[in-house]
């Protein structure tokens, strides 16, 4: 399986990183080896002093597809979930400044947290979901999927031009504002509509 991610999909997060608003979706992949096994703690890697959390709504692809039109995209996923796209921001900034690929800053072991999935029918409208991340009991990120620059179905249309989607692939749909650094002993809890979807301890 592959993990497809969209960057810069929420205006308020683009602003906080002082990035330009993209004309087309910014897509990158994380390898499956980056998935932190369920219930394992996240260890801050030795190569970074600035690992950031990015909470994101996920969708799971349920069948093979290529050149999927957005109007048919809803047929290609039936589960929605929540995850964290951990990012070694210092490493990413260094590589970005040189115009180099910054994949390792997001694809390292443990950098992908995949929480629970539920059938998408659980929610009336996937493009109107409140989601949040708490760090040590304090809300640090809050967003609503209605703030996405590219909606889920548009992301699927876009990425499927380049990548054949396969059953089990997971799409990270972007993070809202509020990203920040993790420290040892932090506890992160992610919620959709107030319900816990993920929990991870930082070591
Ligand atoms: Mg992200």
Short mmCIF file of C-alpha atoms and ligand atoms in Angstrom, two decimals:
data_model
loop_
_atom_site.label_atom_id
_atom_site.label_comp_id
_atom_site.label_asym_id
_atom_site.label_seq_id
_atom_site.Cartn_x
_atom_site.Cartn_y
_atom_site.Cartn_z
CA UNK A 1 0.00 0.00 0.00
CA UNK A 2 1.02 3.58 -0.39
CA UNK A 3 0.40 6.71 1.62
CA UNK A 4 -0.46 9.72 -0.50
CA UNK A 5 -0.38 13.13 1.14
CA UNK A 6 -1.45 16.58 0.13
CA UNK A 7 0.49 19.56 1.45
CA UNK A 8 -0.77 23.13 1.74
CA UNK A 9 -4.45 22.27 1.64
CA UNK A 10 -5.59 24.68 4.36
CA UNK A 11 -5.06 28.42 3.88
CA UNK A 12 -4.40 29.12 7.56
CA UNK A 13 -1.61 26.51 7.63
CA UNK A 14 -0.05 27.91 4.42
CA UNK A 15 0.09 31.28 6.15
CA UNK A 16 1.72 30.00 9.35
CA UNK A 17 4.57 28.41 7.37
CA UNK A 18 4.75 31.46 5.08
CA UNK A 19 4.33 29.27 2.04
CA UNK A 20 2.79 30.36 -1.25
CA UNK A 21 -0.73 29.25 -2.03
CA UNK A 22 -0.27 26.53 -4.65
CA UNK A 23 -1.97 26.62 -8.05
CA UNK A 24 -2.17 22.84 -8.11
CA UNK A 25 -2.25 20.36 -5.23
CA UNK A 26 1.13 19.63 -3.64
CA UNK A 27 1.46 15.85 -3.49
CA UNK A 28 4.03 13.65 -1.79
CA UNK A 29 4.24 10.06 -0.63
CA UNK A 30 5.30 8.47 2.61
CA UNK A 31 6.56 4.85 2.51
CA UNK A 32 4.60 2.17 4.35
CA UNK A 33 7.67 1.62 6.55
CA UNK A 34 6.94 5.04 8.11
CA UNK A 35 3.77 3.76 9.77
CA UNK A 36 4.13 3.59 13.53
CA UNK A 37 2.73 0.24 14.72
CA UNK A 38 -0.47 0.70 16.75
CA UNK A 39 0.08 1.48 20.44
CA UNK A 40 3.83 2.02 20.02
CA UNK A 41 5.27 5.28 21.32
CA UNK A 42 6.72 7.74 18.82
CA UNK A 43 10.46 8.21 19.37
CA UNK A 44 11.85 11.60 18.35
CA UNK A 45 14.58 10.71 15.84
CA UNK A 46 18.16 11.73 16.58
CA UNK A 47 18.48 13.67 13.31
CA UNK A 48 15.87 16.28 14.22
CA UNK A 49 15.37 18.88 16.95
CA UNK A 50 12.09 20.08 15.54
CA UNK A 51 9.59 17.33 14.79
CA UNK A 52 6.12 18.78 14.22
CA UNK A 53 2.72 17.12 14.52
CA UNK A 54 0.24 17.66 11.67
CA UNK A 55 -3.19 16.18 12.32
CA UNK A 56 -5.06 15.20 9.14
CA UNK A 57 -8.28 13.54 8.06
CA UNK A 58 -7.64 10.28 6.17
CA UNK A 59 -9.55 8.31 3.60
CA UNK A 60 -8.88 4.69 2.70
CA UNK A 61 -9.10 3.58 -0.92
CA UNK A 62 -11.27 0.49 -1.43
CA UNK A 63 -10.61 -0.47 -5.07
CA UNK A 64 -8.23 0.01 -7.95
CA UNK A 65 -8.65 3.20 -9.96
CA UNK A 66 -6.88 5.39 -12.46
CA UNK A 67 -8.03 8.69 -14.01
CA UNK A 68 -10.92 8.87 -11.55
CA UNK A 69 -13.24 11.81 -12.15
CA UNK A 70 -14.11 13.71 -9.00
CA UNK A 71 -17.83 13.00 -9.48
CA UNK A 72 -17.09 9.26 -9.23
CA UNK A 73 -14.36 9.51 -6.59
CA UNK A 74 -16.72 8.75 -3.68
CA UNK A 75 -17.01 5.19 -5.02
CA UNK A 76 -13.31 4.63 -4.34
CA UNK A 77 -13.33 5.04 -0.57
CA UNK A 78 -15.68 3.95 2.13
CA UNK A 79 -13.78 4.67 5.32
CA UNK A 80 -12.59 7.86 6.94
CA UNK A 81 -10.07 8.23 9.73
CA UNK A 82 -7.53 10.47 11.40
CA UNK A 83 -3.74 10.50 11.34
CA UNK A 84 -0.62 12.49 12.06
CA UNK A 85 1.90 13.41 9.39
CA UNK A 86 4.99 13.87 11.59
CA UNK A 87 7.46 16.19 9.93
CA UNK A 88 11.11 16.89 10.78
CA UNK A 89 10.64 20.59 10.10
CA UNK A 90 14.32 21.51 10.49
CA UNK A 91 15.36 18.89 7.97
CA UNK A 92 12.53 19.84 5.62
CA UNK A 93 13.42 23.55 5.75
CA UNK A 94 17.08 22.85 5.03
CA UNK A 95 16.26 20.70 2.00
CA UNK A 96 13.53 23.05 0.78
CA UNK A 97 15.94 25.98 0.86
CA UNK A 98 18.27 24.08 -1.46
CA UNK A 99 15.40 23.10 -3.75
CA UNK A 100 15.96 19.43 -2.90
CA UNK A 101 13.32 16.76 -2.29
CA UNK A 102 12.37 16.74 1.40
CA UNK A 103 10.89 13.25 1.45
CA UNK A 104 13.08 11.98 4.31
CA UNK A 105 11.68 14.74 6.54
CA UNK A 106 8.26 13.08 6.32
CA UNK A 107 9.01 9.51 5.36
CA UNK A 108 11.26 8.39 8.19
CA UNK A 109 10.32 5.41 10.37
CA UNK A 110 7.47 6.24 12.71
CA UNK A 111 6.52 9.46 10.90
CA UNK A 112 3.05 8.21 10.00
CA UNK A 113 0.37 7.76 12.61
CA UNK A 114 -2.76 6.05 11.41
CA UNK A 115 -5.61 6.08 13.89
CA UNK A 116 -8.99 4.44 13.72
CA UNK A 117 -11.16 4.30 10.63
CA UNK A 118 -14.94 4.30 10.55
CA UNK A 119 -17.40 3.80 7.68
CA UNK A 120 -17.87 7.15 5.94
CA UNK A 121 -21.65 6.85 6.38
CA UNK A 122 -21.09 7.60 10.05
CA UNK A 123 -20.87 11.24 9.04
CA UNK A 124 -23.48 13.12 7.06
CA UNK A 125 -20.98 15.30 5.19
CA UNK A 126 -17.27 14.49 4.96
CA UNK A 127 -16.60 18.04 3.85
CA UNK A 128 -17.95 19.41 7.09
CA UNK A 129 -16.06 17.52 9.78
CA UNK A 130 -14.60 19.21 12.82
CA UNK A 131 -11.33 17.64 13.86
CA UNK A 132 -8.69 18.52 16.39
CA UNK A 133 -5.47 17.54 18.08
CA UNK A 134 -4.80 17.82 21.79
CA UNK A 135 -1.32 17.94 23.26
CA UNK A 136 -1.21 17.09 26.95
CA UNK A 137 -4.88 17.94 27.28
CA UNK A 138 -4.71 21.29 25.49
CA UNK A 139 -6.17 21.75 22.02
CA UNK A 140 -3.37 22.76 19.64
CA UNK A 141 -4.96 22.18 16.24
CA UNK A 142 -8.54 22.64 15.17
CA UNK A 143 -9.93 22.47 11.68
CA UNK A 144 -12.96 21.71 9.61
CA UNK A 145 -12.77 19.81 6.33
CA UNK A 146 -14.88 22.59 4.75
CA UNK A 147 -11.66 24.68 4.82
CA UNK A 148 -9.82 22.40 2.36
CA UNK A 149 -8.57 24.09 -0.82
CA UNK A 150 -9.03 20.78 -2.64
CA UNK A 151 -11.86 18.56 -1.47
CA UNK A 152 -11.36 14.81 -1.00
CA UNK A 153 -12.92 13.96 -4.39
CA UNK A 154 -10.79 16.59 -6.15
CA UNK A 155 -7.62 15.23 -4.52
CA UNK A 156 -8.52 11.75 -5.79
CA UNK A 157 -9.11 13.06 -9.30
CA UNK A 158 -5.79 14.86 -9.25
CA UNK A 159 -3.57 12.13 -7.78
CA UNK A 160 -5.11 9.34 -9.86
CA UNK A 161 -3.80 10.99 -13.02
CA UNK A 162 -0.30 10.14 -11.83
CA UNK A 163 -0.72 7.19 -9.49
CA UNK A 164 -2.98 4.18 -9.85
CA UNK A 165 -4.89 3.97 -6.62
CA UNK A 166 -5.10 0.55 -5.04
CA UNK A 167 -7.20 -1.02 -2.32
CA UNK A 168 -5.72 -0.13 1.05
CA UNK A 169 -3.97 3.05 -0.04
CA UNK A 170 -4.42 5.90 2.41
CA UNK A 171 -4.75 9.59 1.59
CA UNK A 172 -3.70 12.26 4.08
CA UNK A 173 -5.82 15.28 3.18
CA UNK A 174 -3.77 18.09 4.70
CA UNK A 175 -3.38 19.85 8.02
CA UNK A 176 -4.95 23.03 9.37
CA UNK A 177 -3.07 25.70 11.34
CA UNK A 178 -1.52 25.08 14.72
CA UNK A 179 1.30 22.69 13.84
CA UNK A 180 4.04 22.61 16.42
CA UNK A 181 6.94 20.82 17.97
CA UNK A 182 6.67 17.64 19.99
CA UNK A 183 8.72 17.00 23.11
CA UNK A 184 9.49 13.92 25.14
CA UNK A 185 6.54 12.68 27.20
CA UNK A 186 3.93 14.59 25.20
CA UNK A 187 0.65 12.81 24.74
CA UNK A 188 -1.25 13.55 21.52
CA UNK A 189 -4.93 12.79 21.10
CA UNK A 190 -6.75 13.32 17.82
CA UNK A 191 -10.52 13.67 17.54
CA UNK A 192 -13.18 13.91 14.87
CA UNK A 193 -16.40 15.54 16.01
CA UNK A 194 -15.22 15.14 19.59
CA UNK A 195 -14.61 11.40 19.33
CA UNK A 196 -11.12 10.01 19.93
CA UNK A 197 -9.56 8.52 16.76
CA UNK A 198 -5.92 8.37 17.75
CA UNK A 199 -3.62 8.59 20.74
CA UNK A 200 0.18 8.57 20.73
CA UNK A 201 2.84 9.08 23.36
CA UNK A 202 6.13 10.77 22.48
CA UNK A 203 9.43 9.42 23.81
MG1 LIG B 1 0.85 17.16 6.20
#
